[in-house]
PDB file of C-alpha atoms in Angstrom:
ATOM      1  CA  MET A   1      -8.834  56.359 -34.849  1.00 46.00           C
ATOM      2  CA  ALA A   2      -7.302  53.158 -36.095  1.00 46.00           C
ATOM      3  CA  GLU A   3      -9.612  50.355 -37.017  1.00 50.00           C
ATOM      4  CA  THR A   4      -9.655  47.456 -34.686  1.00 47.00           C
ATOM      5  CA  SER A   5     -11.290  44.064 -35.132  1.00 48.00           C
ATOM      6  CA  PRO A   6     -14.723  43.640 -33.609  1.00 46.00           C
ATOM      7  CA  SER A   7     -13.545  40.576 -31.800  1.00 46.00           C
ATOM      8  CA  LEU A   8     -10.824  42.583 -30.100  1.00 44.00           C
ATOM      9  CA  LEU A   9     -13.113  45.398 -29.058  1.00 44.00           C
ATOM     10  CA  GLN A  10     -15.750  42.892 -27.837  1.00 47.00           C
ATOM     11  CA  THR A  11     -18.556  44.756 -29.597  1.00 45.00           C
ATOM     12  CA  ASP A  12     -20.301  41.682 -30.810  1.00 43.00           C
ATOM     13  CA  GLU A  13     -23.771  41.684 -29.244  1.00 48.00           C
ATOM     14  CA  THR A  14     -23.779  37.843 -28.871  1.00 47.00           C
ATOM     15  CA  PHE A  15     -20.514  38.000 -26.974  1.00 42.00           C
ATOM     16  CA  ARG A  16     -21.839  40.788 -24.669  1.00 48.00           C
ATOM     17  CA  GLN A  17     -24.849  38.690 -23.847  1.00 48.00           C
ATOM     18  CA  ASN A  18     -22.514  35.963 -22.609  1.00 47.00           C
ATOM     19  CA  ASP A  19     -20.200  38.387 -20.797  1.00 51.00           C
ATOM     20  CA  ALA A  20     -21.131  38.405 -17.084  1.00 48.00           C
ATOM     21  CA  GLY A  21     -19.206  41.640 -16.547  1.00 50.00           C
ATOM     22  CA  ALA A  22     -20.988  43.457 -19.388  1.00 53.00           C
ATOM     23  CA  ALA A  23     -24.352  42.205 -18.121  1.00 50.00           C
ATOM     24  CA  PHE A  24     -23.534  43.558 -14.703  1.00 48.00           C
ATOM     25  CA  VAL A  25     -22.654  47.022 -16.068  1.00 50.00           C
ATOM     26  CA  LEU A  26     -25.021  47.423 -18.966  1.00 53.00           C
ATOM     27  CA  GLN A  27     -28.209  48.399 -17.196  1.00 56.00           C
ATOM     28  CA  SER A  28     -28.115  51.979 -18.513  1.00 62.00           C
ATOM     29  CA  LYS A  29     -30.711  53.649 -16.378  1.00 70.00           C
ATOM     30  CA  GLY A  30     -28.596  55.941 -14.235  1.00 75.00           C
ATOM     31  CA  GLU A  31     -28.885  59.646 -13.811  1.00 83.00           C
ATOM     32  CA  TRP A  32     -26.129  62.175 -13.255  1.00 87.00           C
ATOM     33  CA  TRP A  33     -26.336  61.975  -9.471  1.00 88.00           C
ATOM     34  CA  HIS A  34     -25.927  58.184  -9.593  1.00 87.00           C
ATOM     35  CA  ALA A  35     -22.640  58.803 -11.497  1.00 87.00           C
ATOM     36  CA  GLY A  36     -21.674  61.229  -8.732  1.00 89.00           C
ATOM     37  CA  PHE A  37     -22.303  58.488  -6.115  1.00 90.00           C
ATOM     38  CA  HIS A  38     -20.258  55.915  -8.036  1.00 88.00           C
ATOM     39  CA  LEU A  39     -17.400  58.366  -8.754  1.00 91.00           C
ATOM     40  CA  THR A  40     -17.143  59.568  -5.129  1.00 91.00           C
ATOM     41  CA  THR A  41     -17.053  55.957  -3.886  1.00 88.00           C
ATOM     42  CA  ALA A  42     -14.322  55.122  -6.399  1.00 86.00           C
ATOM     43  CA  ILE A  43     -12.135  58.154  -5.426  1.00 89.00           C
ATOM     44  CA  VAL A  44     -12.938  59.452  -1.978  1.00 90.00           C
ATOM     45  CA  GLY A  45     -11.960  56.793   0.566  1.00 85.00           C
ATOM     46  CA  PRO A  46     -10.038  56.303   3.771  1.00 85.00           C
ATOM     47  CA  THR A  47      -6.799  57.120   1.855  1.00 85.00           C
ATOM     48  CA  ILE A  48      -7.631  60.751   2.507  1.00 89.00           C
ATOM     49  CA  LEU A  49      -6.481  60.112   6.109  1.00 88.00           C
ATOM     50  CA  THR A  50      -2.903  60.095   4.753  1.00 88.00           C
ATOM     51  CA  LEU A  51      -3.116  63.687   3.412  1.00 92.00           C
ATOM     52  CA  PRO A  52      -1.585  65.347   6.524  1.00 93.00           C
ATOM     53  CA  TYR A  53       1.371  62.997   6.049  1.00 91.00           C
ATOM     54  CA  ALA A  54       1.588  64.056   2.417  1.00 91.00           C
ATOM     55  CA  PHE A  55       1.684  67.682   3.481  1.00 93.00           C
ATOM     56  CA  ARG A  56       4.430  66.792   5.943  1.00 91.00           C
ATOM     57  CA  GLY A  57       6.819  66.182   3.011  1.00 89.00           C
ATOM     58  CA  LEU A  58       5.800  69.320   1.088  1.00 91.00           C
ATOM     59  CA  GLY A  59       4.881  72.004   3.616  1.00 91.00           C
ATOM     60  CA  TRP A  60       2.019  74.369   3.428  1.00 93.00           C
ATOM     61  CA  GLY A  61       2.569  76.167   0.158  1.00 92.00           C
ATOM     62  CA  LEU A  62       3.788  73.276  -2.061  1.00 93.00           C
ATOM     63  CA  GLY A  63       1.172  70.974  -0.403  1.00 93.00           C
ATOM     64  CA  PHE A  64      -1.750  73.232  -1.310  1.00 94.00           C
ATOM     65  CA  LEU A  65      -0.303  73.724  -4.856  1.00 95.00           C
ATOM     66  CA  CYS A  66       0.189  70.003  -5.567  1.00 94.00           C
ATOM     67  CA  LEU A  67      -3.224  69.007  -4.139  1.00 95.00           C
ATOM     68  CA  THR A  68      -4.915  71.686  -6.319  1.00 95.00           C
ATOM     69  CA  VAL A  69      -2.985  70.856  -9.444  1.00 95.00           C
ATOM     70  CA  MET A  70      -3.685  67.106  -9.019  1.00 94.00           C
ATOM     71  CA  GLY A  71      -7.377  67.837  -8.606  1.00 94.00           C
ATOM     72  CA  MET A  72      -7.521  70.043 -11.731  1.00 95.00           C
ATOM     73  CA  VAL A  73      -5.525  67.669 -13.899  1.00 94.00           C
ATOM     74  CA  THR A  74      -7.549  64.553 -12.937  1.00 93.00           C
ATOM     75  CA  PHE A  75     -10.866  66.367 -13.301  1.00 94.00           C
ATOM     76  CA  TYR A  76      -9.887  67.436 -16.857  1.00 94.00           C
ATOM     77  CA  ALA A  77      -8.546  63.992 -17.669  1.00 91.00           C
ATOM     78  CA  TYR A  78     -11.800  62.278 -16.550  1.00 91.00           C
ATOM     79  CA  TYR A  79     -13.777  64.866 -18.562  1.00 91.00           C
ATOM     80  CA  LEU A  80     -11.787  64.162 -21.712  1.00 89.00           C
ATOM     81  CA  MET A  81     -12.206  60.457 -21.217  1.00 87.00           C
ATOM     82  CA  SER A  82     -15.960  60.852 -20.899  1.00 87.00           C
ATOM     83  CA  LYS A  83     -15.957  62.814 -24.197  1.00 87.00           C
ATOM     84  CA  VAL A  84     -13.898  60.152 -25.924  1.00 85.00           C
ATOM     85  CA  LEU A  85     -16.287  57.428 -24.722  1.00 84.00           C
ATOM     86  CA  ASP A  86     -19.250  59.401 -25.916  1.00 84.00           C
ATOM     87  CA  HIS A  87     -17.580  59.946 -29.357  1.00 81.00           C
ATOM     88  CA  CYS A  88     -16.879  56.240 -29.772  1.00 79.00           C
ATOM     89  CA  GLU A  89     -20.439  55.302 -28.796  1.00 78.00           C
ATOM     90  CA  LYS A  90     -21.910  57.754 -31.399  1.00 79.00           C
ATOM     91  CA  ALA A  91     -19.702  56.124 -33.949  1.00 76.00           C
ATOM     92  CA  GLY A  92     -21.077  52.716 -33.078  1.00 76.00           C
ATOM     93  CA  ARG A  93     -18.311  51.518 -30.826  1.00 77.00           C
ATOM     94  CA  ARG A  94     -19.493  51.385 -27.239  1.00 75.00           C
ATOM     95  CA  HIS A  95     -16.801  50.688 -24.657  1.00 74.00           C
ATOM     96  CA  ILE A  96     -17.503  49.675 -21.073  1.00 75.00           C
ATOM     97  CA  ARG A  97     -13.926  48.938 -20.052  1.00 75.00           C
ATOM     98  CA  PHE A  98     -10.588  50.742 -20.182  1.00 75.00           C
ATOM     99  CA  ARG A  99      -8.992  47.873 -22.116  1.00 76.00           C
ATOM    100  CA  GLU A 100     -11.541  48.167 -24.961  1.00 78.00           C
ATOM    101  CA  LEU A 101     -11.053  51.934 -25.119  1.00 78.00           C
ATOM    102  CA  ALA A 102      -7.302  51.680 -25.164  1.00 77.00           C
ATOM    103  CA  ALA A 103      -7.322  49.137 -27.947  1.00 77.00           C
ATOM    104  CA  ASP A 104      -9.656  51.368 -29.998  1.00 78.00           C
ATOM    105  CA  VAL A 105      -7.925  54.720 -29.447  1.00 76.00           C
ATOM    106  CA  LEU A 106      -4.363  53.551 -29.579  1.00 76.00           C
ATOM    107  CA  GLY A 107      -4.940  51.097 -32.410  1.00 73.00           C
ATOM    108  CA  SER A 108      -2.756  48.324 -31.110  1.00 69.00           C
ATOM    109  CA  GLY A 109      -3.980  44.846 -30.296  1.00 71.00           C
ATOM    110  CA  TRP A 110      -1.453  44.401 -27.483  1.00 73.00           C
ATOM    111  CA  MET A 111      -2.777  47.463 -25.640  1.00 72.00           C
ATOM    112  CA  PHE A 112      -5.986  45.522 -24.893  1.00 72.00           C
ATOM    113  CA  TYR A 113      -3.989  42.935 -22.874  1.00 75.00           C
ATOM    114  CA  PHE A 114      -1.566  45.571 -21.452  1.00 77.00           C
ATOM    115  CA  VAL A 115      -4.393  47.637 -20.004  1.00 77.00           C
ATOM    116  CA  ILE A 116      -6.448  44.634 -18.771  1.00 77.00           C
ATOM    117  CA  PHE A 117      -3.387  43.600 -16.742  1.00 80.00           C
ATOM    118  CA  ILE A 118      -3.051  47.097 -15.189  1.00 77.00           C
ATOM    119  CA  GLN A 119      -6.754  47.578 -14.467  1.00 74.00           C
ATOM    120  CA  THR A 120      -7.200  44.058 -13.016  1.00 77.00           C
ATOM    121  CA  ALA A 121      -4.145  44.544 -10.746  1.00 77.00           C
ATOM    122  CA  ILE A 122      -5.351  48.008  -9.467  1.00 73.00           C
ATOM    123  CA  ASN A 123      -8.962  46.803  -8.823  1.00 72.00           C
ATOM    124  CA  THR A 124      -7.745  43.544  -7.219  1.00 77.00           C
ATOM    125  CA  GLY A 125      -5.355  45.553  -5.002  1.00 74.00           C
ATOM    126  CA  VAL A 126      -8.120  47.956  -3.965  1.00 72.00           C
ATOM    127  CA  GLY A 127     -10.533  45.122  -3.231  1.00 74.00           C
ATOM    128  CA  ILE A 128      -7.995  43.231  -1.144  1.00 78.00           C
ATOM    129  CA  GLY A 129      -6.827  46.413   0.619  1.00 74.00           C
ATOM    130  CA  ALA A 130     -10.375  47.362   1.467  1.00 74.00           C
ATOM    131  CA  ILE A 131     -11.059  43.909   3.034  1.00 81.00           C
ATOM    132  CA  LEU A 132      -7.802  44.095   4.999  1.00 81.00           C
ATOM    133  CA  LEU A 133      -8.423  47.637   6.254  1.00 77.00           C
ATOM    134  CA  ALA A 134     -12.053  46.780   7.155  1.00 78.00           C
ATOM    135  CA  GLY A 135     -10.766  43.827   9.145  1.00 82.00           C
ATOM    136  CA  GLN A 136      -8.345  46.122  10.983  1.00 78.00           C
ATOM    137  CA  CYS A 137     -11.134  48.527  11.764  1.00 76.00           C
ATOM    138  CA  ILE A 138     -13.134  45.780  13.359  1.00 81.00           C
ATOM    139  CA  GLN A 139     -10.094  44.633  15.343  1.00 81.00           C
ATOM    140  CA  ILE A 140      -9.561  48.173  16.679  1.00 76.00           C
ATOM    141  CA  MET A 141     -13.184  48.269  18.007  1.00 75.00           C
ATOM    142  CA  TYR A 142     -12.833  44.709  19.352  1.00 80.00           C
ATOM    143  CA  ASP A 143      -9.552  45.464  21.198  1.00 76.00           C
ATOM    144  CA  GLU A 144     -11.177  48.484  22.799  1.00 72.00           C
ATOM    145  CA  LEU A 145     -14.233  46.517  23.942  1.00 75.00           C
ATOM    146  CA  SER A 146     -12.458  43.298  24.848  1.00 79.00           C
ATOM    147  CA  PRO A 147      -8.687  43.885  25.401  1.00 76.00           C
ATOM    148  CA  ASN A 148      -8.085  40.259  26.350  1.00 80.00           C
ATOM    149  CA  GLY A 149     -10.255  38.814  23.647  1.00 80.00           C
ATOM    150  CA  SER A 150      -9.184  35.702  21.687  1.00 84.00           C
ATOM    151  CA  LEU A 151     -10.088  36.804  18.238  1.00 86.00           C
ATOM    152  CA  LYS A 152      -7.237  37.697  15.873  1.00 86.00           C
ATOM    153  CA  LEU A 153      -7.034  39.844  12.719  1.00 84.00           C
ATOM    154  CA  TYR A 154      -7.534  36.931  10.332  1.00 85.00           C
ATOM    155  CA  HIS A 155     -10.932  36.185  11.987  1.00 89.00           C
ATOM    156  CA  PHE A 156     -12.161  39.675  11.227  1.00 86.00           C
ATOM    157  CA  ILE A 157     -10.799  39.457   7.645  1.00 87.00           C
ATOM    158  CA  ALA A 158     -12.742  36.248   7.156  1.00 89.00           C
ATOM    159  CA  MET A 159     -15.915  37.915   8.471  1.00 86.00           C
ATOM    160  CA  VAL A 160     -15.544  40.867   6.091  1.00 83.00           C
ATOM    161  CA  THR A 161     -14.868  38.551   3.176  1.00 84.00           C
ATOM    162  CA  VAL A 162     -18.098  36.691   3.894  1.00 85.00           C
ATOM    163  CA  VAL A 163     -20.081  39.943   4.022  1.00 81.00           C
ATOM    164  CA  MET A 164     -18.482  41.037   0.736  1.00 77.00           C
ATOM    165  CA  ILE A 165     -19.415  37.729  -0.931  1.00 77.00           C
ATOM    166  CA  PHE A 166     -23.026  38.196   0.197  1.00 76.00           C
ATOM    167  CA  LEU A 167     -23.169  41.842  -0.989  1.00 70.00           C
ATOM    168  CA  SER A 168     -21.547  41.003  -4.340  1.00 68.00           C
ATOM    169  CA  GLN A 169     -24.625  39.099  -5.393  1.00 68.00           C
ATOM    170  CA  LEU A 170     -26.382  42.328  -6.325  1.00 64.00           C
ATOM    171  CA  PRO A 171     -27.512  41.981  -9.884  1.00 55.00           C
ATOM    172  CA  THR A 172     -26.196  45.143 -11.569  1.00 65.00           C
ATOM    173  CA  PHE A 173     -23.786  48.045 -11.110  1.00 65.00           C
ATOM    174  CA  HIS A 174     -26.904  50.341 -11.200  1.00 65.00           C
ATOM    175  CA  SER A 175     -28.239  48.540  -8.055  1.00 70.00           C
ATOM    176  CA  LEU A 176     -25.178  49.827  -6.133  1.00 76.00           C
ATOM    177  CA  ARG A 177     -26.429  53.355  -6.369  1.00 81.00           C
ATOM    178  CA  HIS A 178     -28.004  53.450  -2.902  1.00 83.00           C
ATOM    179  CA  ILE A 179     -24.947  51.754  -1.335  1.00 85.00           C
ATOM    180  CA  ASN A 180     -22.703  54.351  -2.985  1.00 87.00           C
ATOM    181  CA  LEU A 181     -24.914  57.220  -1.821  1.00 89.00           C
ATOM    182  CA  GLY A 182     -24.294  55.853   1.694  1.00 89.00           C
ATOM    183  CA  SER A 183     -20.592  55.695   0.963  1.00 89.00           C
ATOM    184  CA  LEU A 184     -20.605  59.366  -0.034  1.00 91.00           C
ATOM    185  CA  LEU A 185     -22.371  60.362   3.204  1.00 94.00           C
ATOM    186  CA  LEU A 186     -19.910  58.154   5.249  1.00 93.00           C
ATOM    187  CA  SER A 187     -16.898  59.902   3.687  1.00 92.00           C
ATOM    188  CA  LEU A 188     -18.322  63.222   4.674  1.00 94.00           C
ATOM    189  CA  GLY A 189     -19.134  61.897   8.120  1.00 94.00           C
ATOM    190  CA  TYR A 190     -15.706  60.567   9.073  1.00 92.00           C
ATOM    191  CA  SER A 191     -14.023  63.571   7.467  1.00 94.00           C
ATOM    192  CA  PHE A 192     -15.971  65.984   9.656  1.00 95.00           C
ATOM    193  CA  LEU A 193     -15.399  63.820  12.755  1.00 94.00           C
ATOM    194  CA  VAL A 194     -11.640  63.692  12.030  1.00 93.00           C
ATOM    195  CA  VAL A 195     -11.564  67.447  11.521  1.00 94.00           C
ATOM    196  CA  GLY A 196     -13.456  67.926  14.830  1.00 93.00           C
ATOM    197  CA  ALA A 197     -11.016  65.580  16.562  1.00 92.00           C
ATOM    198  CA  CYS A 198      -7.989  67.454  15.179  1.00 92.00           C
ATOM    199  CA  VAL A 199      -9.413  70.882  16.206  1.00 92.00           C
ATOM    200  CA  ASN A 200     -10.100  69.440  19.681  1.00 90.00           C
ATOM    201  CA  ALA A 201      -6.548  68.102  19.873  1.00 89.00           C
ATOM    202  CA  GLY A 202      -5.027  71.375  18.556  1.00 87.00           C
ATOM    203  CA  THR A 203      -6.779  73.582  21.064  1.00 86.00           C
ATOM    204  CA  SER A 204      -6.482  71.405  24.088  1.00 81.00           C
ATOM    205  CA  GLY A 205      -3.950  71.834  26.812  1.00 75.00           C
ATOM    206  CA  THR A 206      -2.235  68.642  25.808  1.00 76.00           C
ATOM    207  CA  ALA A 207      -1.776  69.792  22.184  1.00 75.00           C
ATOM    208  CA  PRO A 208       1.487  68.620  20.648  1.00 79.00           C
ATOM    209  CA  PRO A 209       4.053  71.327  19.765  1.00 83.00           C
ATOM    210  CA  LYS A 210       3.524  72.526  16.185  1.00 85.00           C
ATOM    211  CA  ASP A 211       6.521  72.318  13.883  1.00 85.00           C
ATOM    212  CA  TYR A 212       6.086  72.672  10.133  1.00 87.00           C
ATOM    213  CA  SER A 213       9.804  72.564   9.145  1.00 85.00           C
ATOM    214  CA  LEU A 214      10.865  70.180   6.432  1.00 84.00           C
ATOM    215  CA  GLU A 215      13.701  67.576   6.523  1.00 82.00           C
ATOM    216  CA  SER A 216      17.127  69.100   7.388  1.00 80.00           C
ATOM    217  CA  SER A 217      19.045  67.531   4.471  1.00 84.00           C
ATOM    218  CA  LYS A 218      18.363  68.337   0.810  1.00 85.00           C
ATOM    219  CA  SER A 219      18.281  64.647  -0.211  1.00 86.00           C
ATOM    220  CA  ALA A 220      15.747  63.804   2.446  1.00 86.00           C
ATOM    221  CA  ARG A 221      13.560  66.757   1.483  1.00 87.00           C
ATOM    222  CA  VAL A 222      13.600  65.634  -2.148  1.00 89.00           C
ATOM    223  CA  PHE A 223      12.755  62.038  -1.190  1.00 90.00           C
ATOM    224  CA  SER A 224       9.960  63.158   1.124  1.00 89.00           C
ATOM    225  CA  ALA A 225       8.547  65.474  -1.528  1.00 90.00           C
ATOM    226  CA  PHE A 226       8.390  62.731  -4.189  1.00 90.00           C
ATOM    227  CA  SER A 227       6.803  60.397  -1.729  1.00 89.00           C
ATOM    228  CA  SER A 228       4.177  63.057  -0.887  1.00 90.00           C
ATOM    229  CA  ILE A 229       3.490  63.740  -4.542  1.00 91.00           C
ATOM    230  CA  SER A 230       3.069  60.030  -5.296  1.00 88.00           C
ATOM    231  CA  ILE A 231       0.495  59.832  -2.448  1.00 87.00           C
ATOM    232  CA  LEU A 232      -1.457  62.756  -3.944  1.00 89.00           C
ATOM    233  CA  ALA A 233      -1.306  61.240  -7.403  1.00 86.00           C
ATOM    234  CA  ALA A 234      -2.588  57.877  -6.292  1.00 83.00           C
ATOM    235  CA  ILE A 235      -5.378  59.265  -4.133  1.00 87.00           C
ATOM    236  CA  PHE A 236      -7.162  60.746  -7.085  1.00 87.00           C
ATOM    237  CA  GLY A 237      -7.055  57.440  -9.036  1.00 79.00           C
ATOM    238  CA  ASN A 238     -10.215  55.978 -10.583  1.00 76.00           C
ATOM    239  CA  GLY A 239     -10.004  52.648 -12.466  1.00 71.00           C
ATOM    240  CA  ILE A 240     -13.675  52.257 -13.404  1.00 78.00           C
ATOM    241  CA  LEU A 241     -14.811  55.464 -15.178  1.00 82.00           C
ATOM    242  CA  PRO A 242     -15.949  53.624 -18.369  1.00 82.00           C
ATOM    243  CA  GLU A 243     -18.030  51.207 -16.341  1.00 81.00           C
ATOM    244  CA  ILE A 244     -19.641  54.157 -14.546  1.00 85.00           C
ATOM    245  CA  GLN A 245     -20.480  55.958 -17.706  1.00 84.00           C
ATOM    246  CA  ALA A 246     -21.992  52.779 -19.135  1.00 81.00           C
ATOM    247  CA  THR A 247     -24.618  52.750 -16.405  1.00 81.00           C
ATOM    248  CA  LEU A 248     -26.010  56.133 -17.409  1.00 82.00           C
ATOM    249  CA  ALA A 249     -29.097  56.551 -19.587  1.00 77.00           C
ATOM    250  CA  PRO A 250     -28.072  58.184 -22.893  1.00 75.00           C
ATOM    251  CA  PRO A 251     -26.929  60.795 -23.497  1.00 73.00           C
ATOM    252  CA  ALA A 252     -24.165  60.169 -21.006  1.00 72.00           C
ATOM    253  CA  THR A 253     -21.677  63.005 -21.516  1.00 72.00           C
ATOM    254  CA  GLY A 254     -23.535  65.864 -19.796  1.00 80.00           C
ATOM    255  CA  LYS A 255     -24.543  63.517 -16.947  1.00 86.00           C
ATOM    256  CA  MET A 256     -20.855  62.497 -16.406  1.00 86.00           C
ATOM    257  CA  VAL A 257     -19.768  66.114 -16.207  1.00 89.00           C
ATOM    258  CA  LYS A 258     -22.466  66.803 -13.552  1.00 91.00           C
ATOM    259  CA  GLY A 259     -21.422  63.676 -11.771  1.00 92.00           C
ATOM    260  CA  LEU A 260     -17.790  64.751 -11.835  1.00 93.00           C
ATOM    261  CA  VAL A 261     -18.737  68.156 -10.411  1.00 94.00           C
ATOM    262  CA  MET A 262     -20.598  66.452  -7.573  1.00 94.00           C
ATOM    263  CA  CYS A 263     -17.673  64.127  -6.939  1.00 94.00           C
ATOM    264  CA  TYR A 264     -15.058  66.894  -6.923  1.00 95.00           C
ATOM    265  CA  THR A 265     -17.231  68.968  -4.643  1.00 95.00           C
ATOM    266  CA  VAL A 266     -17.019  66.242  -2.075  1.00 95.00           C
ATOM    267  CA  ILE A 267     -13.260  65.913  -2.826  1.00 94.00           C
ATOM    268  CA  PHE A 268     -12.748  69.631  -2.169  1.00 95.00           C
ATOM    269  CA  ILE A 269     -14.623  69.462   1.146  1.00 95.00           C
ATOM    270  CA  THR A 270     -13.011  66.273   2.434  1.00 95.00           C
ATOM    271  CA  PHE A 271      -9.453  66.437   1.038  1.00 95.00           C
ATOM    272  CA  TYR A 272      -8.738  70.038   2.032  1.00 95.00           C
ATOM    273  CA  SER A 273     -10.419  69.854   5.431  1.00 95.00           C
ATOM    274  CA  VAL A 274      -8.584  66.705   6.530  1.00 94.00           C
ATOM    275  CA  ALA A 275      -5.245  67.806   5.075  1.00 95.00           C
ATOM    276  CA  VAL A 276      -5.339  71.258   6.681  1.00 94.00           C
ATOM    277  CA  SER A 277      -6.683  70.230  10.082  1.00 94.00           C
ATOM    278  CA  GLY A 278      -4.367  67.209  10.452  1.00 93.00           C
ATOM    279  CA  TYR A 279      -1.207  69.048   9.330  1.00 94.00           C
ATOM    280  CA  TRP A 280      -2.114  72.043  11.425  1.00 94.00           C
ATOM    281  CA  VAL A 281      -2.138  69.999  14.624  1.00 93.00           C
ATOM    282  CA  PHE A 282       0.665  67.480  14.007  1.00 91.00           C
ATOM    283  CA  GLY A 283       2.926  69.281  11.483  1.00 89.00           C
ATOM    284  CA  ASN A 284       6.044  67.261  10.670  1.00 88.00           C
ATOM    285  CA  LYS A 285       5.065  64.668  13.276  1.00 88.00           C
ATOM    286  CA  SER A 286       2.090  63.566  11.229  1.00 88.00           C
ATOM    287  CA  ASN A 287       1.787  59.793  10.859  1.00 85.00           C
ATOM    288  CA  SER A 288       0.747  57.968   7.712  1.00 82.00           C
ATOM    289  CA  ASN A 289      -2.723  57.558   9.107  1.00 82.00           C
ATOM    290  CA  ILE A 290      -4.296  60.426  11.102  1.00 86.00           C
ATOM    291  CA  PHE A 291      -5.781  57.936  13.538  1.00 84.00           C
ATOM    292  CA  GLU A 292      -2.293  56.904  14.584  1.00 81.00           C
ATOM    293  CA  SER A 293      -1.591  60.543  15.441  1.00 85.00           C
ATOM    294  CA  LEU A 294      -4.823  60.956  17.386  1.00 86.00           C
ATOM    295  CA  MET A 295      -4.400  57.654  19.191  1.00 81.00           C
ATOM    296  CA  PRO A 296      -0.697  57.533  20.115  1.00 78.00           C
ATOM    297  CA  ASP A 297       0.842  54.366  21.554  1.00 69.00           C
ATOM    298  CA  GLU A 298       1.916  56.280  24.608  1.00 73.00           C
ATOM    299  CA  GLY A 299      -0.456  58.498  26.515  1.00 72.00           C
ATOM    300  CA  PRO A 300      -4.180  59.151  26.217  1.00 78.00           C
ATOM    301  CA  ALA A 301      -6.078  59.668  23.005  1.00 79.00           C
ATOM    302  CA  LEU A 302      -6.074  63.315  21.810  1.00 84.00           C
ATOM    303  CA  ALA A 303      -9.824  63.265  21.060  1.00 85.00           C
ATOM    304  CA  PRO A 304     -13.017  61.863  22.677  1.00 86.00           C
ATOM    305  CA  THR A 305     -13.117  58.091  22.410  1.00 83.00           C
ATOM    306  CA  TRP A 306     -16.679  58.223  20.992  1.00 87.00           C
ATOM    307  CA  VAL A 307     -15.563  60.458  18.173  1.00 89.00           C
ATOM    308  CA  LEU A 308     -12.742  58.218  17.190  1.00 85.00           C
ATOM    309  CA  GLY A 309     -14.835  55.115  17.554  1.00 85.00           C
ATOM    310  CA  LEU A 310     -17.627  56.510  15.383  1.00 90.00           C
ATOM    311  CA  SER A 311     -15.032  57.560  12.781  1.00 89.00           C
ATOM    312  CA  VAL A 312     -13.636  54.025  12.649  1.00 85.00           C
ATOM    313  CA  VAL A 313     -17.144  52.622  12.209  1.00 87.00           C
ATOM    314  CA  PHE A 314     -17.788  55.065   9.273  1.00 90.00           C
ATOM    315  CA  VAL A 315     -14.433  54.122   7.707  1.00 87.00           C
ATOM    316  CA  LEU A 316     -15.321  50.423   8.109  1.00 84.00           C
ATOM    317  CA  LEU A 317     -18.721  50.768   6.409  1.00 86.00           C
ATOM    318  CA  GLN A 318     -17.342  52.783   3.509  1.00 86.00           C
ATOM    319  CA  LEU A 319     -14.540  50.216   3.035  1.00 81.00           C
ATOM    320  CA  LEU A 320     -17.243  47.588   2.491  1.00 79.00           C
ATOM    321  CA  ALA A 321     -18.737  49.825  -0.232  1.00 81.00           C
ATOM    322  CA  ILE A 322     -15.406  50.387  -1.905  1.00 78.00           C
ATOM    323  CA  GLY A 323     -14.496  46.707  -1.807  1.00 74.00           C
ATOM    324  CA  LEU A 324     -17.960  45.824  -3.313  1.00 71.00           C
ATOM    325  CA  LEU A 325     -17.558  48.386  -6.088  1.00 72.00           C
ATOM    326  CA  THR A 326     -14.205  46.948  -7.196  1.00 66.00           C
ATOM    327  CA  SER A 327     -14.865  43.283  -6.587  1.00 59.00           C
ATOM    328  CA  CYS A 328     -18.083  43.273  -8.682  1.00 56.00           C
ATOM    329  CA  LEU A 329     -16.348  44.366 -11.883  1.00 56.00           C
TER     330      LEU A 329
END
């Protein structure tokens, strides 16, 4: 690897002591299951509710193939990154951020600033998106309980922001392990509820007609396929793997592999179950959010209200964990 100045790689111990972000991450006490909790929160989120829509543009065969290939490729990529981080640490160059790793491996000073821009943009977008979606979840529950209420979406966004500010005072990344365990359980919870709601909708007398045909024109099919592939590619994204590995007690590599296996076990359970059940019921009528399909604007909901309401609550609580994970880095 090309040599890079210590100032660029931020390996100077004095600098790290004055780096609030490093102080937040560098409490290296975690075990492999803690890595699994963090990774699952970083990857498995309410975006899985778009998977039936992604299958809509690909169909059964290509949808399964692309979802499986994306899972295999990203798992291997995260495994290799873990090995590279471990190699650098053994050589005396410990990296806790993507930008430091990129500058070291690629040997170019400008890569540090290029990657910091990308990572900051991704984490900022995820943090803001989580707050907005959480506010929308609260509004959905509020509108059901009080249809003529005076509170608007921006009120709920402000409430979520205040809660996030309070939770962000946790002292270290390692201290998020219990919250991220809860996030893992919540992702399983709303996935099972959504699957149950889809099975109920698909077997009821009011089940929508099932049509799995693709777009009629070739250009529309190509556009839909690329849109679906982009959804699948983005859904596996993880912008904080170096920070997660930095929380682990040495040696970290074996623990990261076990954490990845835990994370991808949850991914297999949640991604496939939601994608298959949602696409099975709604086919090429699947909306970008499965809740929109289960709660159409016209006509009654296609699943028990308490199931959908509990699902929304679970999504809301996990969004708080996801927003906290990204906003604290």
